[in-house]
Amino acid sequence: MLKMDKQKDIQCGHKLSISEKNSGEQPLTACLLSAAFFGALGSSFLYGYNLSVVNAPALYIKDFYNKTWIERYGEPISPETATLLWSITVSIFAIGGLLGALSVSAIIKVLGRKGTLLVNNSFAVIAALLLSLGEMSRSFEMLIIGRFIIGVDSGIALSALPMYLGEISPRHIRGFIGQFNSILICLGVFAGQVLGLPELLGQESRWNYLFSFLAFPAILQLCVLPFLPESPRYLLMERRDEAGAERAFQRFLGKKDVSQELEEVHAEARAQDNLRTVSVLQLLKNPAVRWQLITIIITMACYQLCGLNAIWYYTSGILRSAGFAENILPYITLSTGAVETLAAIISGLVIEQIGRKPLLIFGFTAMAVFFSLLTVFLNFQDSVSWMPYLSYVCILAVIASFCSGPGGIPFVLTGELFEQSYRPAAFMIAGIVNWLSNFAVGLLFPFIQETLQSFAFLVFVVVCILGSIYLYFVLPETKNKTFVDISQSFAKINKMPVPSPAQEMELVLSIKPDVNGKAQNVINMESSF
């Protein structure tokens, strides 16, 4: 009799889980949308802005370095020293990003997701002061240190923000909310291009205001984010604050009854061997997440090594070859930022219909095709007058292909492929791979370009094709799945036992309501995996 009752309960639990999937799709709330927008505005927007902001005032900054050198040492700066100082100014941003990625796991453990984003704004404000006051103080060291600090800000932001967005989002729109990271990066790049126009701040007397603008998004985030909830998963699983998690879910989802969401988090907690946040070393040693980790490392490496950063080396030269006047080049270059932003927005709108895996594979494959065509067009550019126009179309197509999937989904996947206790360490590893790959492209591409000339992009064709093949065979689709479901998708390839349906129902039934109707996780060793 007891066995029949239990079987009946399991069937009821199964019906409940089906009804959750059918009826659990709540509309997008103002609270969730505000958290996504303002969280990204003070984080990924600043990262994108700093990728493009140094391009317009480059000549003025180099001239400032020379004047400062003459004031100090009574002679002009040597070409070698000037090149070295400028290279340090540009590349130290990536070194700061690497340091930020290395420190994010420890900071998140102490301050939480939202707290880390808020404290991170202090780096942006300090960097804005150093960068904007460097000329007045006659100190190029202030500019270099400011670039380093804003790099630290970006390194922390690119880990903390996707983690926060992934944990506050219902699973049916988790990809859409996660793409705010990518969209705001593209908007940041575009904003840097627009503000750098000669009519605005791209003048010798105004270039320092380009860096003052860094403080504006940070201050906006500081004004809004404190009034929004912390990640409910963090509150429940790491702080053991069920009441706080319930309130956070209620605000993000716009409904009073969030028992299903609390049960899902409890089920994830029960599925993990250890609820304590694991270290990077523990993550690397754990066979249960080995292929998730390999997938994130390969995807994040391809994100940087696919060649988008190298595109900017060619854009101005191709436009000049096409016969465009030098004074209109900045306005035509705006088209790259506009296409980038538009493609990122479209990707965010369709990601929940198409899925992560198809968008990633399409993006990398399309990049390989257009890089191949660009290589052909570059080789005929000097012999055919209209060929540079085709080269420029290929550049726009490469940018659109990148932003259709590879430009944002790697950050979404890093949050989805790992359960709560692994997530900070996973983002730390992903961040390290991201920034080291970024630094490697900046360091090695000039040598690749010098050696291979117009065939340099074939290197990126190989990277894109290999990345697509790996993702096709290894990556499962993650849209509309719980974190537990996604982890179980890797169980076979990780050679880990997959729980039977009866064990899964045991897990659901181990979460029983208390007298107040709140979900309570009842410890039952017999039902653990």
Short mmCIF file of C-alpha atoms in Angstrom, two decimals:
data_model
loop_
_atom_site.label_atom_id
_atom_site.label_comp_id
_atom_site.label_asym_id
_atom_site.label_seq_id
_atom_site.Cartn_x
_atom_site.Cartn_y
_atom_site.Cartn_z
CA MET A 1 0.00 0.00 0.00
CA LEU A 2 2.80 2.39 0.96
CA LYS A 3 4.61 1.53 -2.27
CA MET A 4 1.46 2.30 -4.30
CA ASP A 5 1.01 5.65 -2.52
CA LYS A 6 4.60 6.52 -3.23
CA GLN A 7 4.17 5.58 -6.88
CA LYS A 8 1.07 7.73 -7.04
CA ASP A 9 3.00 10.66 -5.53
CA ILE A 10 5.72 10.20 -8.12
CA GLN A 11 3.13 10.32 -10.90
CA CYS A 12 1.64 13.48 -9.38
CA GLY A 13 5.10 14.97 -9.17
CA HIS A 14 5.67 14.10 -12.83
CA LYS A 15 2.42 15.85 -13.79
CA LEU A 16 3.46 18.84 -11.72
CA SER A 17 6.80 19.14 -13.50
CA ILE A 18 5.03 19.05 -16.89
CA SER A 19 2.55 21.71 -15.84
CA GLU A 20 5.45 23.88 -14.61
CA LYS A 21 6.97 23.85 -18.07
CA ASN A 22 3.66 24.71 -19.70
CA SER A 23 2.49 27.39 -17.30
CA GLY A 24 5.73 28.75 -15.91
CA GLU A 25 6.46 31.27 -18.67
CA GLN A 26 5.91 34.60 -16.93
CA PRO A 27 6.06 37.86 -18.89
CA LEU A 28 9.17 40.02 -18.71
CA THR A 29 8.92 42.27 -15.64
CA ALA A 30 10.20 45.83 -15.21
CA CYS A 31 12.38 44.68 -12.31
CA LEU A 32 14.09 41.98 -14.39
CA LEU A 33 14.51 44.28 -17.37
CA SER A 34 15.97 47.05 -15.16
CA ALA A 35 18.44 44.63 -13.58
CA ALA A 36 19.56 43.42 -17.01
CA PHE A 37 19.88 46.88 -18.56
CA PHE A 38 21.47 48.81 -15.71
CA GLY A 39 23.63 45.85 -14.71
CA ALA A 40 25.01 45.73 -18.26
CA LEU A 41 25.20 49.53 -18.61
CA GLY A 42 27.73 49.86 -15.79
CA SER A 43 29.60 46.70 -16.81
CA SER A 44 29.69 45.36 -20.37
CA PHE A 45 28.90 48.79 -21.89
CA LEU A 46 32.09 50.14 -20.33
CA TYR A 47 34.07 47.18 -21.69
CA GLY A 48 32.80 47.84 -25.23
CA TYR A 49 33.37 51.58 -24.89
CA ASN A 50 37.00 51.04 -23.90
CA LEU A 51 37.59 48.79 -26.91
CA SER A 52 36.94 51.70 -29.29
CA VAL A 53 37.49 54.90 -27.31
CA VAL A 54 41.27 55.09 -27.79
CA ASN A 55 41.06 54.97 -31.61
CA ALA A 56 39.84 58.53 -32.29
CA PRO A 57 42.23 60.42 -29.95
CA ALA A 58 45.27 58.20 -30.69
CA LEU A 59 47.21 60.95 -32.50
CA TYR A 60 46.40 63.52 -29.81
CA ILE A 61 47.45 61.16 -27.00
CA LYS A 62 50.76 60.40 -28.77
CA ASP A 63 51.33 64.15 -29.20
CA PHE A 64 50.63 64.64 -25.48
CA TYR A 65 53.21 61.96 -24.67
CA ASN A 66 55.78 63.79 -26.82
CA LYS A 67 55.08 67.21 -25.24
CA THR A 68 55.29 65.75 -21.75
CA TRP A 69 58.60 64.05 -22.62
CA ILE A 70 60.04 67.34 -23.91
CA GLU A 71 58.96 69.18 -20.73
CA ARG A 72 60.64 66.54 -18.56
CA TYR A 73 63.79 65.73 -20.48
CA GLY A 74 64.29 68.66 -22.87
CA GLU A 75 64.19 66.56 -26.03
CA PRO A 76 61.54 64.89 -28.22
CA ILE A 77 60.60 61.34 -27.46
CA SER A 78 62.30 58.74 -29.68
CA PRO A 79 60.06 56.82 -32.12
CA GLU A 80 60.88 53.53 -30.36
CA THR A 81 59.92 54.92 -26.94
CA ALA A 82 56.74 56.51 -28.32
CA THR A 83 55.69 53.20 -29.90
CA LEU A 84 56.46 51.35 -26.66
CA LEU A 85 54.43 53.77 -24.51
CA TRP A 86 51.47 53.62 -26.89
CA SER A 87 51.60 49.83 -27.06
CA ILE A 88 51.61 49.66 -23.26
CA THR A 89 48.68 52.09 -23.08
CA VAL A 90 46.60 49.91 -25.40
CA SER A 91 47.62 46.42 -24.22
CA ILE A 92 47.65 47.06 -20.47
CA PHE A 93 43.84 47.07 -20.66
CA ALA A 94 43.96 43.30 -21.31
CA ILE A 95 46.46 42.77 -18.47
CA GLY A 96 44.07 44.57 -16.10
CA GLY A 97 41.22 42.43 -17.42
CA LEU A 98 43.19 39.28 -16.64
CA LEU A 99 43.80 40.46 -13.07
CA GLY A 100 40.09 41.23 -12.70
CA ALA A 101 39.16 37.77 -13.95
CA LEU A 102 41.62 36.18 -11.51
CA SER A 103 40.12 38.04 -8.54
CA VAL A 104 36.41 37.76 -9.35
CA SER A 105 35.84 34.39 -7.66
CA ALA A 106 37.07 35.65 -4.28
CA ILE A 107 35.15 38.95 -4.55
CA ILE A 108 31.85 37.27 -5.50
CA LYS A 109 32.16 34.85 -2.59
CA VAL A 110 32.29 37.77 -0.14
CA LEU A 111 30.05 40.39 -1.79
CA GLY A 112 27.65 38.34 -3.91
CA ARG A 113 26.75 39.00 -7.54
CA LYS A 114 25.04 42.38 -7.16
CA GLY A 115 27.48 43.56 -4.50
CA THR A 116 30.43 42.79 -6.78
CA LEU A 117 28.88 44.80 -9.62
CA LEU A 118 28.29 47.75 -7.30
CA VAL A 119 31.79 47.77 -5.80
CA ASN A 120 33.26 47.35 -9.28
CA ASN A 121 31.95 50.80 -10.19
CA SER A 122 34.60 52.32 -7.93
CA PHE A 123 37.25 51.08 -10.39
CA ALA A 124 35.42 52.79 -13.27
CA VAL A 125 35.19 56.11 -11.41
CA ILE A 126 38.87 56.02 -10.36
CA ALA A 127 39.90 55.15 -13.92
CA ALA A 128 37.78 57.99 -15.33
CA LEU A 129 39.50 60.49 -13.00
CA LEU A 130 43.00 59.27 -13.87
CA LEU A 131 42.38 59.18 -17.62
CA SER A 132 40.63 62.54 -17.83
CA LEU A 133 43.06 64.40 -15.53
CA GLY A 134 46.26 62.92 -16.97
CA GLU A 135 46.73 65.70 -19.54
CA MET A 136 46.12 68.45 -16.99
CA SER A 137 48.63 66.84 -14.62
CA ARG A 138 51.16 66.37 -17.46
CA SER A 139 51.42 62.69 -16.57
CA PHE A 140 51.17 59.97 -19.19
CA GLU A 141 51.62 57.50 -16.32
CA MET A 142 48.11 58.43 -15.14
CA LEU A 143 46.71 57.37 -18.52
CA ILE A 144 48.51 54.03 -18.41
CA ILE A 145 47.41 53.34 -14.82
CA GLY A 146 43.86 54.43 -15.69
CA ARG A 147 43.75 51.99 -18.61
CA PHE A 148 44.98 49.24 -16.31
CA ILE A 149 42.28 49.99 -13.69
CA ILE A 150 39.46 50.11 -16.24
CA GLY A 151 40.79 46.77 -17.49
CA VAL A 152 40.38 45.36 -13.97
CA ASP A 153 36.83 46.73 -13.96
CA SER A 154 36.09 44.98 -17.27
CA GLY A 155 37.64 41.70 -16.12
CA ILE A 156 35.40 41.61 -13.06
CA ALA A 157 32.32 42.80 -14.95
CA LEU A 158 32.53 40.19 -17.73
CA SER A 159 32.38 37.43 -15.12
CA ALA A 160 30.05 38.89 -12.47
CA LEU A 161 27.40 40.26 -14.86
CA PRO A 162 26.68 37.08 -16.90
CA MET A 163 26.56 35.13 -13.62
CA TYR A 164 24.03 37.59 -12.16
CA LEU A 165 21.88 37.68 -15.32
CA GLY A 166 21.83 33.89 -15.63
CA GLU A 167 20.76 33.39 -12.02
CA ILE A 168 17.96 35.99 -11.93
CA SER A 169 16.31 34.90 -15.21
CA PRO A 170 13.51 32.36 -15.69
CA ARG A 171 14.82 29.56 -17.90
CA HIS A 172 12.49 30.38 -20.82
CA ILE A 173 14.14 33.82 -21.27
CA ARG A 174 17.56 33.14 -19.75
CA GLY A 175 19.27 33.43 -23.14
CA PHE A 176 17.46 36.68 -24.00
CA ILE A 177 18.38 38.29 -20.68
CA GLY A 178 21.94 36.97 -20.96
CA GLN A 179 22.32 38.65 -24.37
CA PHE A 180 22.05 42.08 -22.70
CA ASN A 181 25.74 41.55 -21.99
CA SER A 182 26.54 41.29 -25.71
CA ILE A 183 24.13 44.03 -26.80
CA LEU A 184 25.58 46.56 -24.34
CA ILE A 185 29.15 45.64 -25.37
CA CYS A 186 28.21 46.51 -28.96
CA LEU A 187 26.44 49.69 -27.85
CA GLY A 188 29.57 50.63 -25.93
CA VAL A 189 31.75 50.17 -29.02
CA PHE A 190 29.29 52.25 -31.06
CA ALA A 191 29.13 54.98 -28.39
CA GLY A 192 32.94 55.22 -28.40
CA GLN A 193 32.90 55.64 -32.19
CA VAL A 194 30.15 58.30 -32.10
CA LEU A 195 31.64 60.36 -29.27
CA GLY A 196 35.03 60.16 -30.99
CA LEU A 197 33.76 62.03 -34.06
CA PRO A 198 35.56 65.36 -34.70
CA GLU A 199 32.31 67.32 -34.19
CA LEU A 200 31.90 65.86 -30.71
CA LEU A 201 34.86 64.87 -28.49
CA GLY A 202 37.37 63.70 -31.08
CA GLN A 203 39.30 66.97 -31.01
CA GLU A 204 42.65 67.93 -29.50
CA SER A 205 41.00 70.19 -26.93
CA ARG A 206 38.32 67.67 -25.90
CA TRP A 207 39.79 64.16 -26.07
CA ASN A 208 40.15 63.89 -22.28
CA TYR A 209 36.34 64.22 -21.99
CA LEU A 210 36.05 60.93 -23.85
CA PHE A 211 37.49 59.30 -20.74
CA SER A 212 35.43 61.41 -18.33
CA PHE A 213 32.34 59.76 -19.86
CA LEU A 214 33.43 56.46 -18.25
CA ALA A 215 32.06 57.66 -14.91
CA PHE A 216 28.56 58.32 -16.27
CA PRO A 217 27.34 54.70 -16.80
CA ALA A 218 29.01 53.65 -13.53
CA ILE A 219 27.18 56.36 -11.56
CA LEU A 220 23.87 55.44 -13.24
CA GLN A 221 24.32 51.84 -12.15
CA LEU A 222 25.15 52.98 -8.61
CA CYS A 223 21.89 54.93 -8.53
CA VAL A 224 19.64 52.05 -9.69
CA LEU A 225 21.18 48.66 -8.83
CA PRO A 226 21.04 49.05 -5.00
CA PHE A 227 17.23 49.08 -5.23
CA LEU A 228 17.10 45.80 -7.18
CA PRO A 229 17.34 42.33 -5.59
CA GLU A 230 20.41 40.12 -5.27
CA SER A 231 20.49 36.81 -7.15
CA PRO A 232 17.88 34.57 -5.44
CA ARG A 233 20.00 31.47 -6.17
CA TYR A 234 22.95 33.06 -4.40
CA LEU A 235 20.76 34.05 -1.43
CA LEU A 236 19.25 30.58 -1.06
CA MET A 237 22.16 28.28 -1.87
CA GLU A 238 25.12 30.25 -0.50
CA ARG A 239 23.63 32.58 2.13
CA ARG A 240 20.87 30.13 3.24
CA ASP A 241 18.45 33.09 3.18
CA GLU A 242 15.21 31.49 1.97
CA ALA A 243 13.04 34.48 2.88
CA GLY A 244 15.35 36.82 0.94
CA ALA A 245 15.40 34.45 -2.03
CA GLU A 246 11.61 34.27 -2.02
CA ARG A 247 11.31 38.08 -2.03
CA ALA A 248 13.88 38.32 -4.84
CA PHE A 249 12.01 35.78 -6.96
CA GLN A 250 8.72 37.60 -6.31
CA ARG A 251 10.16 40.92 -7.54
CA PHE A 252 11.97 39.51 -10.56
CA LEU A 253 9.05 37.35 -11.69
CA GLY A 254 6.24 39.71 -10.71
CA LYS A 255 4.15 37.12 -8.87
CA LYS A 256 3.50 36.14 -5.26
CA ASP A 257 3.63 32.34 -5.51
CA VAL A 258 7.24 31.38 -6.31
CA SER A 259 7.19 27.95 -4.68
CA GLN A 260 7.99 26.23 -7.99
CA GLU A 261 11.10 28.37 -8.47
CA LEU A 262 12.24 27.73 -4.90
CA GLU A 263 11.70 24.00 -5.42
CA GLU A 264 13.84 24.09 -8.56
CA VAL A 265 16.70 25.72 -6.65
CA HIS A 266 16.33 23.20 -3.82
CA ALA A 267 16.44 20.36 -6.35
CA GLU A 268 19.65 21.80 -7.80
CA ALA A 269 21.08 22.00 -4.29
CA ARG A 270 20.22 18.38 -3.58
CA ALA A 271 21.78 17.25 -6.88
CA GLN A 272 25.17 18.69 -5.88
CA ASP A 273 27.60 16.76 -3.76
CA ASN A 274 28.87 19.90 -2.09
CA LEU A 275 27.04 23.22 -1.75
CA ARG A 276 30.18 25.11 -0.82
CA THR A 277 31.77 27.13 -3.61
CA VAL A 278 34.56 25.05 -5.10
CA SER A 279 38.02 26.36 -5.97
CA VAL A 280 39.49 26.45 -9.46
CA LEU A 281 41.73 23.49 -8.59
CA GLN A 282 38.75 21.45 -7.35
CA LEU A 283 36.85 22.30 -10.53
CA LEU A 284 39.78 21.21 -12.71
CA LYS A 285 40.02 17.89 -10.85
CA ASN A 286 36.31 17.06 -10.89
CA PRO A 287 35.51 14.48 -13.62
CA ALA A 288 31.77 15.25 -13.38
CA VAL A 289 32.27 18.64 -15.09
CA ARG A 290 35.28 17.85 -17.27
CA TRP A 291 33.59 18.27 -20.66
CA GLN A 292 31.64 21.33 -19.53
CA LEU A 293 34.97 22.90 -18.68
CA ILE A 294 36.60 21.85 -21.96
CA THR A 295 33.59 23.25 -23.85
CA ILE A 296 33.79 26.62 -22.11
CA ILE A 297 37.56 26.88 -22.63
CA ILE A 298 37.26 26.11 -26.36
CA THR A 299 34.24 28.37 -26.86
CA MET A 300 35.81 31.30 -25.01
CA ALA A 301 39.13 30.86 -26.84
CA CYS A 302 37.30 30.85 -30.18
CA TYR A 303 35.42 34.00 -29.06
CA GLN A 304 38.73 35.90 -29.05
CA LEU A 305 40.75 33.91 -31.60
CA CYS A 306 38.08 33.95 -34.34
CA GLY A 307 39.62 37.13 -35.74
CA LEU A 308 37.12 39.91 -35.05
CA ASN A 309 39.68 42.06 -33.22
CA ALA A 310 42.04 41.69 -36.19
CA ILE A 311 39.35 43.05 -38.54
CA TRP A 312 39.91 46.55 -37.19
CA TYR A 313 43.49 46.51 -38.50
CA TYR A 314 42.19 46.30 -42.06
CA THR A 315 39.04 48.43 -42.02
CA SER A 316 40.63 51.88 -42.47
CA GLY A 317 43.08 50.63 -45.10
CA ILE A 318 40.32 49.00 -47.16
CA LEU A 319 38.21 52.15 -46.99
CA ARG A 320 41.15 54.24 -48.20
CA SER A 321 41.75 51.79 -51.06
CA ALA A 322 38.11 52.17 -52.04
CA GLY A 323 38.74 55.86 -52.57
CA PHE A 324 36.92 57.30 -49.57
CA ALA A 325 38.26 60.66 -48.43
CA GLU A 326 40.17 60.68 -45.14
CA ASN A 327 37.78 63.17 -43.52
CA ILE A 328 34.72 60.91 -44.00
CA LEU A 329 36.37 57.67 -42.83
CA PRO A 330 35.15 58.07 -39.19
CA TYR A 331 31.54 58.33 -40.38
CA ILE A 332 31.77 55.28 -42.63
CA THR A 333 33.44 53.34 -39.82
CA LEU A 334 30.31 54.01 -37.75
CA SER A 335 28.57 51.47 -39.98
CA THR A 336 30.64 48.70 -38.37
CA GLY A 337 29.41 49.66 -34.90
CA ALA A 338 25.82 49.99 -36.13
CA VAL A 339 25.87 46.56 -37.82
CA GLU A 340 27.45 45.05 -34.70
CA THR A 341 24.73 46.46 -32.45
CA LEU A 342 21.88 45.50 -34.79
CA ALA A 343 23.13 41.90 -35.11
CA ALA A 344 23.46 41.58 -31.32
CA ILE A 345 19.89 42.83 -30.80
CA ILE A 346 18.50 40.42 -33.40
CA SER A 347 20.43 37.56 -31.78
CA GLY A 348 18.91 38.45 -28.40
CA LEU A 349 15.41 38.42 -29.87
CA VAL A 350 15.73 35.01 -31.58
CA ILE A 351 17.99 33.09 -29.17
CA GLU A 352 15.08 31.48 -27.30
CA GLN A 353 13.46 30.33 -30.55
CA ILE A 354 16.57 29.13 -32.41
CA GLY A 355 18.75 28.06 -29.48
CA ARG A 356 22.35 28.61 -28.40
CA LYS A 357 23.99 25.80 -30.38
CA PRO A 358 22.62 26.68 -33.86
CA LEU A 359 23.48 30.38 -33.42
CA LEU A 360 27.04 29.59 -32.32
CA ILE A 361 27.66 27.14 -35.17
CA PHE A 362 26.06 29.47 -37.73
CA GLY A 363 28.12 32.43 -36.49
CA PHE A 364 31.49 30.67 -36.61
CA THR A 365 30.71 28.99 -39.97
CA ALA A 366 29.57 32.26 -41.56
CA MET A 367 32.72 33.98 -40.27
CA ALA A 368 34.86 31.27 -41.91
CA VAL A 369 33.02 31.81 -45.24
CA PHE A 370 33.35 35.59 -45.21
CA PHE A 371 36.98 35.50 -44.04
CA SER A 372 37.71 33.22 -47.03
CA LEU A 373 35.95 35.63 -49.41
CA LEU A 374 37.78 38.58 -47.82
CA THR A 375 41.10 36.85 -48.48
CA VAL A 376 40.18 36.47 -52.17
CA PHE A 377 39.01 40.08 -52.48
CA LEU A 378 42.12 41.46 -50.74
CA ASN A 379 44.35 39.68 -53.23
CA PHE A 380 42.55 41.33 -56.18
CA GLN A 381 42.05 44.67 -54.48
CA ASP A 382 44.82 46.51 -56.36
CA SER A 383 43.90 45.16 -59.80
CA VAL A 384 40.13 45.71 -59.77
CA SER A 385 38.78 49.15 -58.85
CA TRP A 386 35.53 47.98 -57.27
CA MET A 387 37.04 45.09 -55.29
CA PRO A 388 37.61 47.14 -52.07
CA TYR A 389 33.85 47.65 -51.84
CA LEU A 390 33.35 43.88 -51.75
CA SER A 391 36.08 43.63 -49.12
CA TYR A 392 34.24 46.15 -46.98
CA VAL A 393 30.96 44.24 -47.39
CA CYS A 394 32.80 41.12 -46.20
CA ILE A 395 34.04 43.01 -43.14
CA LEU A 396 30.46 44.01 -42.27
CA ALA A 397 29.32 40.41 -42.83
CA VAL A 398 32.07 39.06 -40.53
CA ILE A 399 31.02 41.50 -37.81
CA ALA A 400 27.33 40.59 -38.19
CA SER A 401 28.16 36.86 -38.14
CA PHE A 402 30.19 37.28 -34.95
CA CYS A 403 27.45 39.18 -33.15
CA SER A 404 24.74 36.73 -34.24
CA GLY A 405 26.04 34.15 -31.76
CA PRO A 406 29.76 33.96 -30.89
CA GLY A 407 29.75 37.55 -29.61
CA GLY A 408 27.57 36.89 -26.56
CA ILE A 409 26.55 33.25 -26.18
CA PRO A 410 29.90 32.06 -24.68
CA PHE A 411 29.12 34.16 -21.60
CA VAL A 412 25.57 32.78 -21.42
CA LEU A 413 26.86 29.21 -21.72
CA THR A 414 29.42 29.66 -18.94
CA GLY A 415 26.56 30.36 -16.55
CA GLU A 416 24.34 27.57 -17.91
CA LEU A 417 26.77 24.64 -18.09
CA PHE A 418 27.70 24.77 -14.39
CA GLU A 419 25.63 24.43 -11.24
CA GLN A 420 25.82 26.95 -8.42
CA SER A 421 28.88 25.76 -6.50
CA TYR A 422 31.01 25.48 -9.66
CA ARG A 423 29.92 28.72 -11.31
CA PRO A 424 32.37 31.29 -9.79
CA ALA A 425 35.40 29.08 -10.54
CA ALA A 426 34.08 28.39 -14.05
CA PHE A 427 33.72 32.10 -14.78
CA MET A 428 37.21 32.69 -13.42
CA ILE A 429 38.67 30.11 -15.83
CA ALA A 430 36.58 31.45 -18.72
CA GLY A 431 37.77 34.98 -17.92
CA ILE A 432 41.42 33.92 -17.85
CA VAL A 433 41.06 32.20 -21.24
CA ASN A 434 39.21 35.24 -22.62
CA TRP A 435 41.82 37.81 -21.60
CA LEU A 436 44.87 35.68 -22.42
CA SER A 437 43.42 35.01 -25.89
CA ASN A 438 42.68 38.72 -26.31
CA PHE A 439 46.27 39.58 -25.38
CA ALA A 440 47.61 36.87 -27.71
CA VAL A 441 45.70 38.23 -30.72
CA GLY A 442 46.93 41.77 -30.06
CA LEU A 443 50.50 40.55 -29.64
CA LEU A 444 50.73 38.00 -32.46
CA PHE A 445 48.47 39.32 -35.23
CA PRO A 446 50.89 42.05 -36.43
CA PHE A 447 53.53 39.33 -36.92
CA ILE A 448 51.01 37.03 -38.64
CA GLN A 449 49.96 39.90 -40.87
CA GLU A 450 53.58 40.72 -41.74
CA THR A 451 54.34 37.08 -42.60
CA LEU A 452 51.16 36.06 -44.43
CA GLN A 453 50.07 39.48 -45.75
CA SER A 454 46.55 39.20 -47.23
CA PHE A 455 46.38 35.49 -46.34
CA ALA A 456 46.49 36.28 -42.61
CA PHE A 457 42.74 35.75 -42.22
CA LEU A 458 43.03 32.10 -43.23
CA VAL A 459 44.36 31.45 -39.71
CA PHE A 460 40.99 32.57 -38.35
CA VAL A 461 39.14 30.45 -40.93
CA VAL A 462 40.78 27.38 -39.39
CA VAL A 463 39.86 28.49 -35.84
CA CYS A 464 36.21 29.11 -36.80
CA ILE A 465 35.85 25.77 -38.60
CA LEU A 466 37.42 23.76 -35.77
CA GLY A 467 35.23 25.56 -33.24
CA SER A 468 32.08 24.80 -35.24
CA ILE A 469 32.97 21.11 -35.55
CA TYR A 470 33.61 20.79 -31.81
CA LEU A 471 30.35 22.52 -30.88
CA TYR A 472 28.35 20.39 -33.33
CA PHE A 473 29.51 17.11 -31.79
CA VAL A 474 29.84 18.02 -28.08
CA LEU A 475 27.57 20.92 -27.06
CA PRO A 476 23.97 20.01 -26.10
CA GLU A 477 21.19 22.54 -26.58
CA THR A 478 20.55 24.39 -23.29
CA LYS A 479 17.54 26.58 -24.03
CA ASN A 480 14.62 26.25 -21.59
CA LYS A 481 16.46 23.67 -19.46
CA THR A 482 17.16 23.78 -15.74
CA PHE A 483 20.78 23.81 -14.60
CA VAL A 484 20.33 20.24 -13.33
CA ASP A 485 19.01 19.11 -16.74
CA ILE A 486 22.00 20.71 -18.49
CA SER A 487 24.47 19.03 -16.14
CA GLN A 488 22.81 15.67 -16.77
CA SER A 489 23.18 16.23 -20.54
CA PHE A 490 26.95 15.91 -20.03
CA ALA A 491 26.72 12.86 -17.73
CA LYS A 492 27.28 10.33 -20.52
CA ILE A 493 30.31 12.02 -22.07
CA ASN A 494 31.74 12.59 -18.58
CA LYS A 495 31.20 8.87 -17.90
CA MET A 496 29.04 9.68 -14.88
CA PRO A 497 25.88 7.73 -13.90
CA VAL A 498 22.64 9.34 -15.07
CA PRO A 499 19.88 9.34 -12.40
CA SER A 500 16.83 7.26 -13.28
CA PRO A 501 13.37 8.92 -13.61
CA ALA A 502 12.39 7.39 -10.26
CA GLN A 503 15.44 8.99 -8.59
CA GLU A 504 14.57 12.33 -10.17
CA MET A 505 11.04 12.10 -8.76
CA GLU A 506 12.48 11.17 -5.38
CA LEU A 507 14.42 14.42 -5.57
CA VAL A 508 11.28 16.42 -6.33
CA LEU A 509 9.35 14.70 -3.53
CA SER A 510 12.12 15.41 -1.03
CA ILE A 511 11.06 19.09 -1.22
CA LYS A 512 7.98 19.34 0.97
CA PRO A 513 6.02 22.42 1.97
CA ASP A 514 6.15 23.50 5.60
CA VAL A 515 3.15 24.78 7.56
CA ASN A 516 3.52 28.26 6.06
CA GLY A 517 3.43 26.90 2.52
CA LYS A 518 7.11 27.63 1.84
CA ALA A 519 9.35 25.10 0.12
CA GLN A 520 11.52 23.25 2.60
CA ASN A 521 14.40 20.97 1.69
CA VAL A 522 14.01 17.80 3.72
CA ILE A 523 17.24 15.89 4.19
CA ASN A 524 16.75 12.36 2.97
CA MET A 525 19.95 10.48 2.28
CA GLU A 526 18.09 7.65 0.53
CA SER A 527 16.98 9.97 -2.27
CA SER A 528 20.34 11.59 -2.94
CA PHE A 529 22.09 10.87 -6.22
#
